Tab-separated table of C-alpha atoms and ligand atoms in Angstrom:
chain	number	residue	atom	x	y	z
A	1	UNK	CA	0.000	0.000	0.000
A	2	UNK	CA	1.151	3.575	-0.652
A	3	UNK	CA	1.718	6.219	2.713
A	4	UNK	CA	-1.549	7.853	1.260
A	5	UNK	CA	-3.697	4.671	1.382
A	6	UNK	CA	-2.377	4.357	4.538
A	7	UNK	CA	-3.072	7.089	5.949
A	8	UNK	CA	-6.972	6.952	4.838
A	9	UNK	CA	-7.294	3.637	5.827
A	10	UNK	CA	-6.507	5.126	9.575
A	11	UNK	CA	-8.635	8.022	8.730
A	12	UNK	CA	-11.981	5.189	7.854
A	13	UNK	CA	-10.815	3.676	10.977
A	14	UNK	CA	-10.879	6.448	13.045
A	15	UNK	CA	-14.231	8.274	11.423
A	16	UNK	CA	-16.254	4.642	11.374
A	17	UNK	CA	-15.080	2.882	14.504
A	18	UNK	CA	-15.589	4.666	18.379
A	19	UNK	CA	-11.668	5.090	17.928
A	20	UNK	CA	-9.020	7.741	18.763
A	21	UNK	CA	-5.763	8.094	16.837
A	22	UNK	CA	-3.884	7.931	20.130
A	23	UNK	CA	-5.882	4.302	20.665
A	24	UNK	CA	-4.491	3.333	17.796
A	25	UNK	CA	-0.992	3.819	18.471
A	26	UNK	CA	-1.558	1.812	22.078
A	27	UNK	CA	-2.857	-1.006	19.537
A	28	UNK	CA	-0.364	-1.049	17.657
A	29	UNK	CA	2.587	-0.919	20.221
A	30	UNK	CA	0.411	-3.469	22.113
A	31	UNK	CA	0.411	-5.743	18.855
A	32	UNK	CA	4.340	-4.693	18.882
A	33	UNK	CA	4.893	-5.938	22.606
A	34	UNK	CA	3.209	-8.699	22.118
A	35	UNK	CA	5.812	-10.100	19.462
A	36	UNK	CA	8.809	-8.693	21.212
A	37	UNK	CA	7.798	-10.497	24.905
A	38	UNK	CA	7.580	-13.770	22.689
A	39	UNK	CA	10.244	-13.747	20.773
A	40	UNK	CA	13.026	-11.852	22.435
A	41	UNK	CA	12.614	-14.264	25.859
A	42	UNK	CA	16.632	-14.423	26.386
A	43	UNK	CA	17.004	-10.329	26.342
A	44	UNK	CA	16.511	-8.335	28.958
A	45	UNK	CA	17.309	-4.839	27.652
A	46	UNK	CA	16.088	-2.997	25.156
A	47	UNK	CA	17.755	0.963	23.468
A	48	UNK	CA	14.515	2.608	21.867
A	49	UNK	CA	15.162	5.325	19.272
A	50	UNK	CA	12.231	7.089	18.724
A	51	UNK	CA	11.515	10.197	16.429
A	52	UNK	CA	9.187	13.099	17.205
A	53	UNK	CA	6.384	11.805	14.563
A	54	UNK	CA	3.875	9.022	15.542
A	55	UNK	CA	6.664	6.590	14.793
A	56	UNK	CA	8.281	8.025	17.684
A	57	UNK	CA	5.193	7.922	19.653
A	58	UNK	CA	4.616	4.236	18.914
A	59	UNK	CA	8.475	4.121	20.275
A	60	UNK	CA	7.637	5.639	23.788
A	61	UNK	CA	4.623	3.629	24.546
A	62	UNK	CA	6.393	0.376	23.259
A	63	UNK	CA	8.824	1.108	26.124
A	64	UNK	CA	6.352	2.032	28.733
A	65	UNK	CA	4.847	-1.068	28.287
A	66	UNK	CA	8.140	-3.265	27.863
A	67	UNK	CA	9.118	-1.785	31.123
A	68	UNK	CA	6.027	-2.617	32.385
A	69	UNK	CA	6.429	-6.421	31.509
A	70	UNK	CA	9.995	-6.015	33.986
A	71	UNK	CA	12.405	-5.406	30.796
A	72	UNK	CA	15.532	-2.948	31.311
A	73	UNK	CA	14.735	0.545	29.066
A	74	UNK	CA	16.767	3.325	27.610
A	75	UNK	CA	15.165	5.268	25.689
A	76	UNK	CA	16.744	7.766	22.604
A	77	UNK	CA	15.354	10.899	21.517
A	78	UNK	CA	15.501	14.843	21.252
A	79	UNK	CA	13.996	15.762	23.853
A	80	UNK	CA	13.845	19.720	22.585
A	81	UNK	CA	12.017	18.536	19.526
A	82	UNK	CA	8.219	19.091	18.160
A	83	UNK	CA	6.647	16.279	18.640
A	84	UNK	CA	3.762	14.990	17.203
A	85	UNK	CA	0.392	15.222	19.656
A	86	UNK	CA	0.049	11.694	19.965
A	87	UNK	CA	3.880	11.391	20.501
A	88	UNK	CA	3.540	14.074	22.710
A	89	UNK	CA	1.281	11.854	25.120
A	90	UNK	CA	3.443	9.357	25.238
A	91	UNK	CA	6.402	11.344	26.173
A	92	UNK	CA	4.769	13.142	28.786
A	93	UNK	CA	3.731	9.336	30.202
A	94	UNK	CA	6.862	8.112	29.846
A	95	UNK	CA	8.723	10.954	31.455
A	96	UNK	CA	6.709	10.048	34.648
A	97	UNK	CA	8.259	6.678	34.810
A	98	UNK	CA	11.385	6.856	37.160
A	99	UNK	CA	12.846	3.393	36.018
A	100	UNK	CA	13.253	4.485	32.468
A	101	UNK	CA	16.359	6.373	31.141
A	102	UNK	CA	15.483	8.986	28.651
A	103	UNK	CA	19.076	9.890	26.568
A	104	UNK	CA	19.724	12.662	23.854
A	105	UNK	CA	20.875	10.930	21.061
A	106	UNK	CA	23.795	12.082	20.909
A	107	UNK	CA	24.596	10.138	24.186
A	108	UNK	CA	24.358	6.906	22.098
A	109	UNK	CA	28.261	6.647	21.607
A	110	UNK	CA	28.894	6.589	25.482
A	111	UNK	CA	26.085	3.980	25.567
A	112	UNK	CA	27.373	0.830	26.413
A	113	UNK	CA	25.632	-2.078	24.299
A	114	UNK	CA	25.515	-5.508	26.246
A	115	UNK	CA	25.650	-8.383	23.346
A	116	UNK	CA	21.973	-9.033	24.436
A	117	UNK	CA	20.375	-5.238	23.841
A	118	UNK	CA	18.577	-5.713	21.260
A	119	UNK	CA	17.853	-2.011	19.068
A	120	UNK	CA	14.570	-1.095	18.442
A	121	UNK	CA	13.779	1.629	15.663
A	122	UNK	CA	10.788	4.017	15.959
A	123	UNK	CA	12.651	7.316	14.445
A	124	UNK	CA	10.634	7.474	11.015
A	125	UNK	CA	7.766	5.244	9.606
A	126	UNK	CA	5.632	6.558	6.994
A	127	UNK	CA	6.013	9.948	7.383
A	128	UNK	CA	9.594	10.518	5.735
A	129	UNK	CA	9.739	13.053	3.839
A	130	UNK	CA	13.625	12.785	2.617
A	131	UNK	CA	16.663	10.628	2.773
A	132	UNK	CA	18.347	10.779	6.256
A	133	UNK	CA	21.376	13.627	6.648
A	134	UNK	CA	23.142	14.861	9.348
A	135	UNK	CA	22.518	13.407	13.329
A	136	UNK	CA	19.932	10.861	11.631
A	137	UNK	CA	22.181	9.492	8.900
A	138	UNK	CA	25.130	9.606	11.541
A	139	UNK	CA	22.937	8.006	13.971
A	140	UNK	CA	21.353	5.233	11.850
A	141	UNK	CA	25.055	4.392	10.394
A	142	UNK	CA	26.439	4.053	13.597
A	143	UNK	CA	23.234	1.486	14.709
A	144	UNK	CA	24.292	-0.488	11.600
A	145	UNK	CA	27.256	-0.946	12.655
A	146	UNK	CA	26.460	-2.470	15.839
A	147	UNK	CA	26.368	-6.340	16.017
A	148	UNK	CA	22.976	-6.414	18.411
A	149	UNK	CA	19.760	-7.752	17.119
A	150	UNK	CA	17.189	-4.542	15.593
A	151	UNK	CA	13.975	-4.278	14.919
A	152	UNK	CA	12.074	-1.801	13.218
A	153	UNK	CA	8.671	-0.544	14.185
A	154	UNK	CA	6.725	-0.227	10.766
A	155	UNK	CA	9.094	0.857	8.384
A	156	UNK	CA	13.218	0.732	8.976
A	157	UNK	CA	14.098	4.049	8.950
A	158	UNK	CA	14.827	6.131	5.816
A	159	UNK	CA	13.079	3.329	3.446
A	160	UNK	CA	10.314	5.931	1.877
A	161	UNK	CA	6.520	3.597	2.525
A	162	UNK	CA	5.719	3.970	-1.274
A	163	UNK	CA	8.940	5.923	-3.246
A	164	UNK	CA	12.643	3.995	-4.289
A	165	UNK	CA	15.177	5.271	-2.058
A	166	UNK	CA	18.025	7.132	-3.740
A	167	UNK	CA	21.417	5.026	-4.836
A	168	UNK	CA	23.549	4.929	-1.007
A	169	UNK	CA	20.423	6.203	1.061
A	170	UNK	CA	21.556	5.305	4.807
A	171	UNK	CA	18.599	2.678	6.097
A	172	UNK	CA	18.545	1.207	9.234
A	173	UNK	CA	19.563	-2.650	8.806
A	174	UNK	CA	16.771	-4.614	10.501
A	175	UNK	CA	16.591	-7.629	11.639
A	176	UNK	CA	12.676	-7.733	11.635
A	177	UNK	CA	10.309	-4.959	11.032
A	178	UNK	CA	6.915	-5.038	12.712
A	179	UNK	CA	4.695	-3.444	10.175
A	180	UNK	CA	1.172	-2.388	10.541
A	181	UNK	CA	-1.579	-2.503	9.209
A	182	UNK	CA	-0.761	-4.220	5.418
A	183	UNK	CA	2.048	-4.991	3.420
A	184	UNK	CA	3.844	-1.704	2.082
A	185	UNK	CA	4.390	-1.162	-1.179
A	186	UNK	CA	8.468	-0.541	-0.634
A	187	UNK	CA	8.794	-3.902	0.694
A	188	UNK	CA	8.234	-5.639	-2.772
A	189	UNK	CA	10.881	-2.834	-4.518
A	190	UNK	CA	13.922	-5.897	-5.028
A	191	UNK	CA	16.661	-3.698	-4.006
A	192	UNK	CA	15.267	-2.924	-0.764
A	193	UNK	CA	13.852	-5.978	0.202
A	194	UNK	CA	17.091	-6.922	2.305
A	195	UNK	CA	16.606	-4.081	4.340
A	196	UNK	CA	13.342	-5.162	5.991
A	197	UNK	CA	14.694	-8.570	7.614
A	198	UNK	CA	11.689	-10.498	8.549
B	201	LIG	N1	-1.844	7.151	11.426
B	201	LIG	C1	-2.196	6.510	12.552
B	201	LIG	O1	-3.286	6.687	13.056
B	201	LIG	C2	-1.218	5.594	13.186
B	201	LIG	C3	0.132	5.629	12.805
B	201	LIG	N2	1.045	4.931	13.447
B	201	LIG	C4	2.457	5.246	13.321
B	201	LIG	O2	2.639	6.536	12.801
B	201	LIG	C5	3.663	6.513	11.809
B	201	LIG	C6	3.547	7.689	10.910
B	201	LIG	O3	3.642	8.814	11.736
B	201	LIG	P1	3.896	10.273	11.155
B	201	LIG	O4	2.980	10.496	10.009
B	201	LIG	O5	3.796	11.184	12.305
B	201	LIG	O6	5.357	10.181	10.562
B	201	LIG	P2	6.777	9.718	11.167
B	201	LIG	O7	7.268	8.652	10.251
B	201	LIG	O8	6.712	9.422	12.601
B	201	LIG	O9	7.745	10.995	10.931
B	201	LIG	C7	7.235	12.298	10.764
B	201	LIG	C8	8.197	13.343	11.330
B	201	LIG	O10	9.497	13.132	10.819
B	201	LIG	C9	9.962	14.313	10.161
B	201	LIG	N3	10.847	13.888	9.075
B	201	LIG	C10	10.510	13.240	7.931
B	201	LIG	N4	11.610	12.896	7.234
B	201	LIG	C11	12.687	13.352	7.959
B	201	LIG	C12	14.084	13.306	7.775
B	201	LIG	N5	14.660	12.717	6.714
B	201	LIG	N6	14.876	13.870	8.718
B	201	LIG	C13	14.351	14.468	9.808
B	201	LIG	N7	13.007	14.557	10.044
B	201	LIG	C14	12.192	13.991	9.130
B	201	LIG	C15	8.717	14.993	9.714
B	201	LIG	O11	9.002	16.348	9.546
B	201	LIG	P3	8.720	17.122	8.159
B	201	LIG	O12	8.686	16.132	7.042
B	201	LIG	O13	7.407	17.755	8.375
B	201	LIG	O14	9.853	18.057	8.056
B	201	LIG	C16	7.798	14.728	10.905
B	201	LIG	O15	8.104	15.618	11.974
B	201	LIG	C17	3.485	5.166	11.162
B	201	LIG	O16	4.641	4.750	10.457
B	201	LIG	C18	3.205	4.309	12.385
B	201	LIG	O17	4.427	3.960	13.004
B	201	LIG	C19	0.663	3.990	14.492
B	201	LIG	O18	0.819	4.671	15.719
B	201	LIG	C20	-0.783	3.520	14.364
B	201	LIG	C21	-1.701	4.676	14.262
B	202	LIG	K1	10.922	2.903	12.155
């Protein structure tokens, strides 16, 4: 599906169920924590990037409710940033949690990575709106290059949902990506399809 179909599809959900955007994003980090509790059993600490979009809100609730299920949370962001409303929310929650560290990411190469973190990516999904430069290319190059086990929420970040990504793009390298919703369009483009893991 293309970002736009996407985006009415949550629209018809939203107008023609009894259902709030900000629902929606508990949903779908519930869906998300569902599949991480199962299948990462042997790790006990997660690093959560998380953007200022809904991506990024999808991010903060994921590690709310992580924590909540007795897992060991950092969490990466700008702190200083817009965020969206709904990412807002879930900042604001998180913030109240004392047992969660909340990092600049520019912290992220004192950050000590056990061999059993495993990297979870909620900086962009569907909302990209250009290749990554600067702190987000640096960023997402530098998570490449770590050897711990990543998973993307939606999209990887800097994989457009619905456009080819230029020649050398920086992408984050996921292991798995836990998409929403259907299959994107981008995941069918050949040359990206490494990108996506499982
Ligand atoms: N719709 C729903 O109901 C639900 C949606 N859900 C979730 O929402 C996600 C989509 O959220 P989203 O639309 O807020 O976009 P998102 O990907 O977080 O990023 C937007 C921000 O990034 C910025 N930006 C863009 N490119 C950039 C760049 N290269 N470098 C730097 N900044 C860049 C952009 O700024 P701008 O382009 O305006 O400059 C804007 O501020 C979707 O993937 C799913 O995870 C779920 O919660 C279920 C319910
Ligand atoms: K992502």
């Amino acid at each position: 599906m293309t970002a736009e179909q996407i985006k009415k599809g949550d629209r018809y959900t939203i107008e023609h169920e009894p259902v709030f955007s900000i629902q929606l994003m508990e949903r779908a980090a519930e869906a998300c924590v569902t599949w991480i509790s199962e299948n990462c059993k042997n790790h006990r600490n997660f690093a959560i990037f998380c953007g200022n979009g809904n991506n990024g809100g999808d991010g903060f609730a994921i590690a709310r409710m992580l924590y909540q299920k007795g897992f060991d949370i950092d969490v990466f962001t700008n702190s200083k940033a817009k965020f969206s409303s709904d990412a807002q929310i879930n900042f604001r929650e998180l913030k109240e949690i004392s047992g969660i560290s909340i990092k600049e990411f520019k912290e992220v190469r004192d950050y000590r990575f056990d061999s059993r973190t495993v990297i979870i990516d909620a900086l962009f999904g569907t909302g990209l709106s250009r290749p990554l430069e600067d702190e987000f290319k640096e960023l997402v190059e530098f998570l490449n290059n770590t050897h711990n086990i990543k998973i993307s929420i939606d999209l990887p970040s800097g994989l457009f949902a619905d456009a080819v990504s230029p020649e050398g793009a920086v992408i984050f390298k996921a292991d798995y990506t836990l998409s929403f919703q259907l299959w994107k369009k981008t995941f069918f483009i050949r040359r990206q399809e490494n990108m996506r893991g499982k």
